[in-house]
Coordinates of C-alpha atoms and ligand atoms in Angstrom, one line a residue:
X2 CA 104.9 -12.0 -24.7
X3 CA 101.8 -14.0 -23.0
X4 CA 101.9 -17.5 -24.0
X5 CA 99.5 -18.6 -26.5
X6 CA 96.8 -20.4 -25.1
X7 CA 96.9 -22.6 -27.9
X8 CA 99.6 -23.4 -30.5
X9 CA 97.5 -24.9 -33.3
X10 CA 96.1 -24.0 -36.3
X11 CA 92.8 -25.2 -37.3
X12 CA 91.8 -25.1 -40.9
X13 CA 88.8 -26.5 -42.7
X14 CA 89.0 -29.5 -44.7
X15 CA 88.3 -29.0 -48.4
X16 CA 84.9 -29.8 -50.1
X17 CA 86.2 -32.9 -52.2
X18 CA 87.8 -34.4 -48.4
X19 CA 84.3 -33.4 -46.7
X20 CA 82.8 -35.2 -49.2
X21 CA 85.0 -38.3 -49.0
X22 CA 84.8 -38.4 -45.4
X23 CA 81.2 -37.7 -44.7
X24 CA 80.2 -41.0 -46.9
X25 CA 82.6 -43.1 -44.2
X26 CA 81.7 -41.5 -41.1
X27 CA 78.1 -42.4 -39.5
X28 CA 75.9 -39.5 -38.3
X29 CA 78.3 -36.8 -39.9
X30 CA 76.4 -37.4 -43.3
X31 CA 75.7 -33.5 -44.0
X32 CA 75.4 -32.4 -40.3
X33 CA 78.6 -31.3 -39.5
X34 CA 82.2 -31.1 -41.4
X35 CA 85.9 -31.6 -40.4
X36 CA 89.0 -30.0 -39.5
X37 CA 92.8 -30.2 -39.4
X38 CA 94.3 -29.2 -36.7
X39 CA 98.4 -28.6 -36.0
X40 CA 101.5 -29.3 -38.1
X41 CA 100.5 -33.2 -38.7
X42 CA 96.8 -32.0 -39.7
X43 CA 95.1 -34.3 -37.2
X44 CA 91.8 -34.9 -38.9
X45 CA 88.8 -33.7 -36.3
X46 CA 85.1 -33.2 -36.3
X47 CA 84.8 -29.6 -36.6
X48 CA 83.3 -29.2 -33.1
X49 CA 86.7 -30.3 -32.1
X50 CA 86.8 -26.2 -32.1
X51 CA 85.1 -26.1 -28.8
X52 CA 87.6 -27.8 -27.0
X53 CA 90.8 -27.6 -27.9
X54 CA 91.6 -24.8 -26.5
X55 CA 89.9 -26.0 -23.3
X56 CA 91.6 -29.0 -23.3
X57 CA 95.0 -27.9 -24.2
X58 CA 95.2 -26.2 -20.9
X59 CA 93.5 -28.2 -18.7
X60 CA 94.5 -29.2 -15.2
X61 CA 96.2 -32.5 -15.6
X62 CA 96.3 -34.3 -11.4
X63 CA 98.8 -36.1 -10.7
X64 CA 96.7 -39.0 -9.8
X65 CA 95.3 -39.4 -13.3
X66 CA 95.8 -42.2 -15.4
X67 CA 95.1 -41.7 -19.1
X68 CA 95.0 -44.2 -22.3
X69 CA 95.7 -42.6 -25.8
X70 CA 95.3 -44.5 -28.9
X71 CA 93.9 -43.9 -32.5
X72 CA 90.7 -45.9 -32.6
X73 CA 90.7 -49.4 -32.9
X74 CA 94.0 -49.9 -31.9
X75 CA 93.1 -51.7 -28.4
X76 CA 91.9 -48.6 -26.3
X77 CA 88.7 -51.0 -24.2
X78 CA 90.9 -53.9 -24.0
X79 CA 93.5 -51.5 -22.3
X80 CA 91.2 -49.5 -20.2
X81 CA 89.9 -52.7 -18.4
X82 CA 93.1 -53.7 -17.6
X83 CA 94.3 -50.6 -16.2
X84 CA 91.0 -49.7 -14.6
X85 CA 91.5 -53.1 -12.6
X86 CA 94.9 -53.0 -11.7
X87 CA 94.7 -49.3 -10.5
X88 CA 91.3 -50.3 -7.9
X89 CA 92.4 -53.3 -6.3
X90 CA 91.4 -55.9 -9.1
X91 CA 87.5 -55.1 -8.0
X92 CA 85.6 -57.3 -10.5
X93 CA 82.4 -56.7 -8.8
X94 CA 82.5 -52.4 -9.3
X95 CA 83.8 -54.0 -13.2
X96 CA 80.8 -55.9 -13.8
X97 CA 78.3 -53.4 -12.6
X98 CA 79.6 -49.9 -14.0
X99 CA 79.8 -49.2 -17.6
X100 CA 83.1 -48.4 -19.0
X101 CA 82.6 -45.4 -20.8
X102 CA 81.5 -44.2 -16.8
X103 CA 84.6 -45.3 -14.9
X104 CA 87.0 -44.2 -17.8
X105 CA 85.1 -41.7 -19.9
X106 CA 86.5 -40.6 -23.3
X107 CA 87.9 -37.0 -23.4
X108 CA 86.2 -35.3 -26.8
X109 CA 83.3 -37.4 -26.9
X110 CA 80.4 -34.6 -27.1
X111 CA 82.7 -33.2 -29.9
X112 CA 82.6 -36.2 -31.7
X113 CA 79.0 -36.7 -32.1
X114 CA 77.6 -34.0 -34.4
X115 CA 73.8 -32.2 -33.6
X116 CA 71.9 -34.3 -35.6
X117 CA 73.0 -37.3 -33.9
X118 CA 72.1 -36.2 -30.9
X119 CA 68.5 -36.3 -31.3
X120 CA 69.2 -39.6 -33.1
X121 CA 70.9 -41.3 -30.2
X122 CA 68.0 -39.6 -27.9
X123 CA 65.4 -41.4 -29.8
X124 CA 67.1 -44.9 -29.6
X125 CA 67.8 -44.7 -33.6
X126 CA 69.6 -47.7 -34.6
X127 CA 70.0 -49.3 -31.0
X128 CA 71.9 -46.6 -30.5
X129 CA 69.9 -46.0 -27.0
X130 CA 73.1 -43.9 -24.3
X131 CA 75.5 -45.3 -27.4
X132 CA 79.3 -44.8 -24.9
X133 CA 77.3 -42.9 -22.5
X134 CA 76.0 -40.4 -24.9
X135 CA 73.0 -39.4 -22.6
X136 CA 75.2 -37.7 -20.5
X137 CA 78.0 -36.1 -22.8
X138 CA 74.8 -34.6 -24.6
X139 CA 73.8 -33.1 -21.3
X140 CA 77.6 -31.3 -20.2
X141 CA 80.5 -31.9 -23.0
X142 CA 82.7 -34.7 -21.9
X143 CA 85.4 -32.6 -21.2
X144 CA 83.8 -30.4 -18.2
X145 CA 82.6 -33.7 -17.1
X146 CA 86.4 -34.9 -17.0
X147 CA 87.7 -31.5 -15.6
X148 CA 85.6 -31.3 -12.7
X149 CA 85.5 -35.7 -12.1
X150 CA 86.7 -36.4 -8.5
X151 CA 90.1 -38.2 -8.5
X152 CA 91.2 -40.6 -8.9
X153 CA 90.6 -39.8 -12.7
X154 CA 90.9 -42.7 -15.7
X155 CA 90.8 -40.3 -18.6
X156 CA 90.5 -42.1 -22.4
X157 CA 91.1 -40.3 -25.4
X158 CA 91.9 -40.3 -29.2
X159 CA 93.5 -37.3 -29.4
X160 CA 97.6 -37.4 -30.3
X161 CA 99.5 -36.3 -27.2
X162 CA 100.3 -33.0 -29.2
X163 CA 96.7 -31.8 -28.5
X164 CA 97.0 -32.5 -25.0
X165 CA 98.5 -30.9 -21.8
X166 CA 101.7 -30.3 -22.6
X167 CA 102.7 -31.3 -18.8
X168 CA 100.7 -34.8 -19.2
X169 CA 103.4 -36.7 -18.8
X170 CA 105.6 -35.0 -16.1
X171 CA 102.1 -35.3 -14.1
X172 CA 100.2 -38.2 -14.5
X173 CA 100.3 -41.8 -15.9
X174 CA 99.8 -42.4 -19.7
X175 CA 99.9 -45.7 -21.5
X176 CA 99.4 -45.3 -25.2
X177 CA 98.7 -48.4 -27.4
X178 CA 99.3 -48.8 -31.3
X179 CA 98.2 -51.1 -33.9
X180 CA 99.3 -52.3 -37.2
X181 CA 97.3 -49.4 -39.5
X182 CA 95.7 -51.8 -41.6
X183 CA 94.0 -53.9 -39.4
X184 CA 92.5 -50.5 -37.8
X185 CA 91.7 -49.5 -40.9
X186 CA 89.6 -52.8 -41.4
X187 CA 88.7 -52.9 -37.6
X188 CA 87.3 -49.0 -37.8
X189 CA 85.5 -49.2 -41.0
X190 CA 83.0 -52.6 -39.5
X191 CA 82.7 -50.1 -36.5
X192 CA 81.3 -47.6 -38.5
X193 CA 79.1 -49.2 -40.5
X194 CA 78.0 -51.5 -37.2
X195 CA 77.0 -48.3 -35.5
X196 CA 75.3 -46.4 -38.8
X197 CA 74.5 -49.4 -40.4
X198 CA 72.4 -48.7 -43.6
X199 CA 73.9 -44.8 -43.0
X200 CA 77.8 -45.6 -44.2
X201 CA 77.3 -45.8 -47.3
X202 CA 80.8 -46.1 -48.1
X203 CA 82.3 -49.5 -49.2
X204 CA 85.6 -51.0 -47.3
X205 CA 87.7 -49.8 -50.4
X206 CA 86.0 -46.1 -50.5
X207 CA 87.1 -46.4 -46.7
X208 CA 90.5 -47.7 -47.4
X209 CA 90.9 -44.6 -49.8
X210 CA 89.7 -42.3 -47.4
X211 CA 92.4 -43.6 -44.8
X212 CA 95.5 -44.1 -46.8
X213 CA 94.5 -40.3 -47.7
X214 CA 94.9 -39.5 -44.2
X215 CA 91.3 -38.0 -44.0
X216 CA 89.6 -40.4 -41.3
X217 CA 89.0 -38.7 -37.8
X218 CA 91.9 -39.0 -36.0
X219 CA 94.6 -39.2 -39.1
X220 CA 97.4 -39.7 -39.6
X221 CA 97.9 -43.0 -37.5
X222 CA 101.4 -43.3 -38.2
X223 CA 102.1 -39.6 -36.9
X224 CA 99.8 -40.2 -33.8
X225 CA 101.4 -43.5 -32.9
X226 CA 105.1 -41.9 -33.4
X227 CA 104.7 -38.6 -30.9
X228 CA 104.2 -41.3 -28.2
X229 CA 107.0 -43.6 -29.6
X230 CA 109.0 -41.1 -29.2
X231 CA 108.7 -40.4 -25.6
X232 CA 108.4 -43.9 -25.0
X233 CA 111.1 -44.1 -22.8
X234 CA 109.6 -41.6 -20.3
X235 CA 108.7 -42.9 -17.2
X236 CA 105.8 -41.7 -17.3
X237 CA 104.5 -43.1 -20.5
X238 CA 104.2 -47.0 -21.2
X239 CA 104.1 -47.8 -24.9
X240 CA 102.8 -50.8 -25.9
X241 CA 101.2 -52.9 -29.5
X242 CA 97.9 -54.5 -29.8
X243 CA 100.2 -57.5 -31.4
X244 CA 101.6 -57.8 -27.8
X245 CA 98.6 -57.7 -26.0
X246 CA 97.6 -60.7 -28.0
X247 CA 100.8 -62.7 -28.4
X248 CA 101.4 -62.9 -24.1
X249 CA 98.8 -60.8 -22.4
X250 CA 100.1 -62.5 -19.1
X251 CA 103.4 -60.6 -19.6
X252 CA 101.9 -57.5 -20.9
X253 CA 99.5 -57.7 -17.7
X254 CA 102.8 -58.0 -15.3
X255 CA 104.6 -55.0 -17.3
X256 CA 101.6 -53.0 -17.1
X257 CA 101.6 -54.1 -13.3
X258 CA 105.1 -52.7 -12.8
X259 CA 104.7 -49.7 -14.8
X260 CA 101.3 -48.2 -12.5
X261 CA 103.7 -49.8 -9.3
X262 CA 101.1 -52.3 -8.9
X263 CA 101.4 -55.3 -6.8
X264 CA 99.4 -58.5 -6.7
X265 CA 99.7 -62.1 -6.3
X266 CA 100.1 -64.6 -9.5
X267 CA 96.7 -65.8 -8.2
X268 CA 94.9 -62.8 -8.7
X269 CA 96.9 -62.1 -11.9
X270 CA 95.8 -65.2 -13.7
X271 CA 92.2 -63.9 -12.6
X272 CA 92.7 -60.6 -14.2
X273 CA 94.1 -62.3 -17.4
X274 CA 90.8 -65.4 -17.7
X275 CA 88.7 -61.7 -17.2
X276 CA 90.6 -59.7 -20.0
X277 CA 90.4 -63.0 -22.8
X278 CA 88.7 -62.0 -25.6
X279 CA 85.6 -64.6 -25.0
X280 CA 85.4 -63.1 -21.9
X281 CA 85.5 -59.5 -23.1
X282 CA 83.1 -60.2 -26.0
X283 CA 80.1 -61.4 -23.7
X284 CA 81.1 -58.4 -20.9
X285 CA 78.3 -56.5 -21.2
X286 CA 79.8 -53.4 -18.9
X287 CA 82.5 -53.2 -21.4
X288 CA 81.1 -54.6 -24.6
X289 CA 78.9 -51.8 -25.0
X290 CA 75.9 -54.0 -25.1
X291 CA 73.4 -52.7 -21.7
X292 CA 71.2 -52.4 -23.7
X293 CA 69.3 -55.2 -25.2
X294 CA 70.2 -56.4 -28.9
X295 CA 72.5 -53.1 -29.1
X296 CA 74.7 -53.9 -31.8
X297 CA 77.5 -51.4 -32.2
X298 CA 79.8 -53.8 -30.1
X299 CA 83.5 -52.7 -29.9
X300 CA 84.9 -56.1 -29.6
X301 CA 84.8 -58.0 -33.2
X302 CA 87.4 -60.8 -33.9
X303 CA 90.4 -60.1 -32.3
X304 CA 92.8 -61.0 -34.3
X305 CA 96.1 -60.0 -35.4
X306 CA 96.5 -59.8 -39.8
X307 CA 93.0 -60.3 -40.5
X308 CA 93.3 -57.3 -43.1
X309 CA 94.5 -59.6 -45.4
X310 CA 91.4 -60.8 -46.3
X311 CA 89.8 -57.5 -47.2
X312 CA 92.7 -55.8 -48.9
X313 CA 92.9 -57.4 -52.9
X314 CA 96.4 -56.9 -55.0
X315 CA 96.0 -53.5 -55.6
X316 CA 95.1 -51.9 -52.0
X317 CA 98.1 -54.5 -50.9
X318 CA 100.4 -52.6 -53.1
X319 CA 98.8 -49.3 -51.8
X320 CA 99.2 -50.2 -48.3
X321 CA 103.0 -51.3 -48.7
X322 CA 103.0 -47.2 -50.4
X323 CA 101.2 -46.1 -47.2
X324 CA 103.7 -47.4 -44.7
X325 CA 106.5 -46.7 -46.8
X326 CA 105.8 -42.9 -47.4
X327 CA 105.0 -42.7 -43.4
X328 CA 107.3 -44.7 -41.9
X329 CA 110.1 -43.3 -43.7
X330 CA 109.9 -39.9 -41.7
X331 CA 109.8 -41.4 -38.5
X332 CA 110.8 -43.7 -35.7
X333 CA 108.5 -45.9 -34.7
X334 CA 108.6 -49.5 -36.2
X335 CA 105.3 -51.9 -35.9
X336 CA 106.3 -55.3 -34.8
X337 CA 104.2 -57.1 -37.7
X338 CA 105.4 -54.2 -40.7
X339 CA 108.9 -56.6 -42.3
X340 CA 111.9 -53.9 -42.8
X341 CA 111.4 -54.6 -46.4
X342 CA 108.4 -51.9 -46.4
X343 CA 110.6 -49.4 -44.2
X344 CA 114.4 -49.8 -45.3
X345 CA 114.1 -48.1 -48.9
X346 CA 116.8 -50.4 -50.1
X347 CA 115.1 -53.5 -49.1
X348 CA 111.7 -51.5 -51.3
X349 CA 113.6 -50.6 -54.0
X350 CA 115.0 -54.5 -54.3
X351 CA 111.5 -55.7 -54.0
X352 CA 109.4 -53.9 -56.5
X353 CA 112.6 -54.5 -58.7
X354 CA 112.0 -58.5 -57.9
X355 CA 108.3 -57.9 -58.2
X356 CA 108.5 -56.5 -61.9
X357 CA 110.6 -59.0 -62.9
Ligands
LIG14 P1 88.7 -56.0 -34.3 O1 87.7 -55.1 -34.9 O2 89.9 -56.2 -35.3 O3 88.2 -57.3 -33.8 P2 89.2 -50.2 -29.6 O4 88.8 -50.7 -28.2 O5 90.4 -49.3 -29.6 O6 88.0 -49.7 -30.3 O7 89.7 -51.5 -30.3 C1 88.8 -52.5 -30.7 C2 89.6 -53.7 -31.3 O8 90.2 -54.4 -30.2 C3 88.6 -54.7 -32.0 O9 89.4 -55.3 -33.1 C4 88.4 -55.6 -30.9 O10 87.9 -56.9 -31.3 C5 89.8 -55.7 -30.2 N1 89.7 -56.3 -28.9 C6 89.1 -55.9 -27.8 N2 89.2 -56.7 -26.8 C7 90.0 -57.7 -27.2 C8 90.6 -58.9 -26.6 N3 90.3 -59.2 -25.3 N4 91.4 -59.7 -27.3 C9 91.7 -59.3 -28.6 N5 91.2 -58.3 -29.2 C10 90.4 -57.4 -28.5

């Protein structure tokens, strides 16, 4: 039997999740709907159908170095890094060339419905070449990608089940994860940030919609284990936001190592001072902001447990439900998620103490 060119089933989301979803997502607000796609049920814009296929079977090179994370998880703080240490630490080429241009996102034409299109065309909202819109309107991002000139710096969303299956026996991945509440937080201000007075959904209508595994790019916890668990191939290189933050020096020099990268401390500590969030925040090639007053910025606070202040005692509780029912089918462990909300025995002790 031919094999299938692709594995996956896609299905439709149902009206009542459309309906949830549209009211968080900017620009999808009744101009497109969703999709789930594979055993986990990987939550896509439904023009996802034009590519999957495509990009299932795509030619991975073995030069190619590719960053996978769900959204918000540390994906441009990454890609700078690995941009620089893969050409020679050259600032200058940094400073001058947009991000989204030296390490273009995968599905990005997919992601942006018709209707926004014309939006983004006419400047709406700041929103002027938005992630280098201009020209994933003009060729879908991923013939752009396909037919790129190596080397390649490939970024996308998308779990490593809807890529290549060879990715990793070909080319370099690093996948970065995050504790799922701050993304949650950290991907609902980017929404309403770039469709501001468009989202009309509030943080806790958000909340609902994530914890319900309905967001684009849901479930996090599935997405974040596939690469967990081929963490130990040499081709991959797993690493947490929370890391990143606690010693970037380290995570620099590990990162170093694992694209067999050599430079001096000198030129490391440079690479570090350019990578600080300050540093990032006011980068315009990185920081989305070319383009005067734009204000859908990816880089925000920066900081690690900052959920705490939008989450009150009920979503707590939910949240502490969330990780439990998700983490207790897999591996992967979150360096800032105690045991307690894994290990059901520590749970069940806990909400016993709690209703004392
Ligand atoms: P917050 O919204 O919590 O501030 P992504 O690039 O995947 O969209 O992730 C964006 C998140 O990474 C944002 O989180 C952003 O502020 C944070 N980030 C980006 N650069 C950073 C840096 N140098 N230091 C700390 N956090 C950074």
């Amino acid at each position: 039997m031919a094999p299938k060119k692709y594995p996956h089933d896609i299905t439709f989301v149902s009206p009542e999740e459309e309906k949830l979803i549209v009211k968080c997502i900017y620009g999808y607000l009744k101009c497109g709907t969703f999709v789930k796609v594979g055993p986990q049920r990987y939550v896509l814009p439904a023009k996802f159908r034009r590519c999957a296929e495509y990009i299932y079977n795509m030619r991975v090179r073995p030069d190619d170095t590719w960053v996978i994370t769900f959204p918000r998880s540390g994906t441009t703080w990454t890609q700078e890094m690995v941009w620089l240490l893969q050409n020679d630490l050259d600032f200058k080429t940094a400073k001058e060339v947009p991000l989204y241009e030296r390490f273009p996102q995968l599905i990005v034409t997919a992601q942006i419905p018709d209707l926004a299109h014309y939006l983004i065309r006419a400047n709406f909202m700041n929103l002027a070449n938005f992630q280098g819109l201009d020209a994933a309107i003009r060729q879908p991002s991923w013939e752009a990608i396909d037919h790129a000139p190596s080397p390649r710096f490939i970024k996308t969303h998308l779990p490593l089940s809807l890529l290549p299956p060879n990715l990793l026996d070909v080319a370099k991945v690093v996948y970065v994860a995050r504790d799922p509440r701050d993304v949650a937080v950290s991907y609902y201000y980017l929404q309403k940030h770039i469709g501001k007075g468009i989202v009309r959904a509030s943080f806790m209508e958000f909340w609902e919609a994530f914890r319900k595994d309905l967001l684009p790019f849901t479930p996090v916890v599935a997405h974040a284990n596939e690469a967990w668990q081929k963490r130990n191939h040499k081709n991959l290189h797993f690493i947490f936001y929370e890391d990143l933050k606690k010693d970037l020096s380290l995570e620099v020099r590990s990162m170093c190592k694992f694209l067999g990268r050599e430079y001096s401390d000198l030129k490391l500590s440079l690479l570090v001072d350019h990578l600080a969030f300050d540093n990032l925040k006011k980068n315009k090639t990185v920081n989305n902001n070319l383009h005067n007053d734009q204000k859908a910025q990816f880089i925000r606070k920066g900081e690690i447990g900052g959920w705490v202040e939008h989450f009150d005692e009920k979503m707590v509780v939910q949240a502490q439900e969330y990780l439990r029912t998700r983490l207790a089918k897999v591996d992967v462990r979150y360096p800032t998620i105690p045991c307690s909300v894994t290990d059901t025995d520590c749970w069940e002790s806990e909400k016993e103490v709690t209703h004392l």
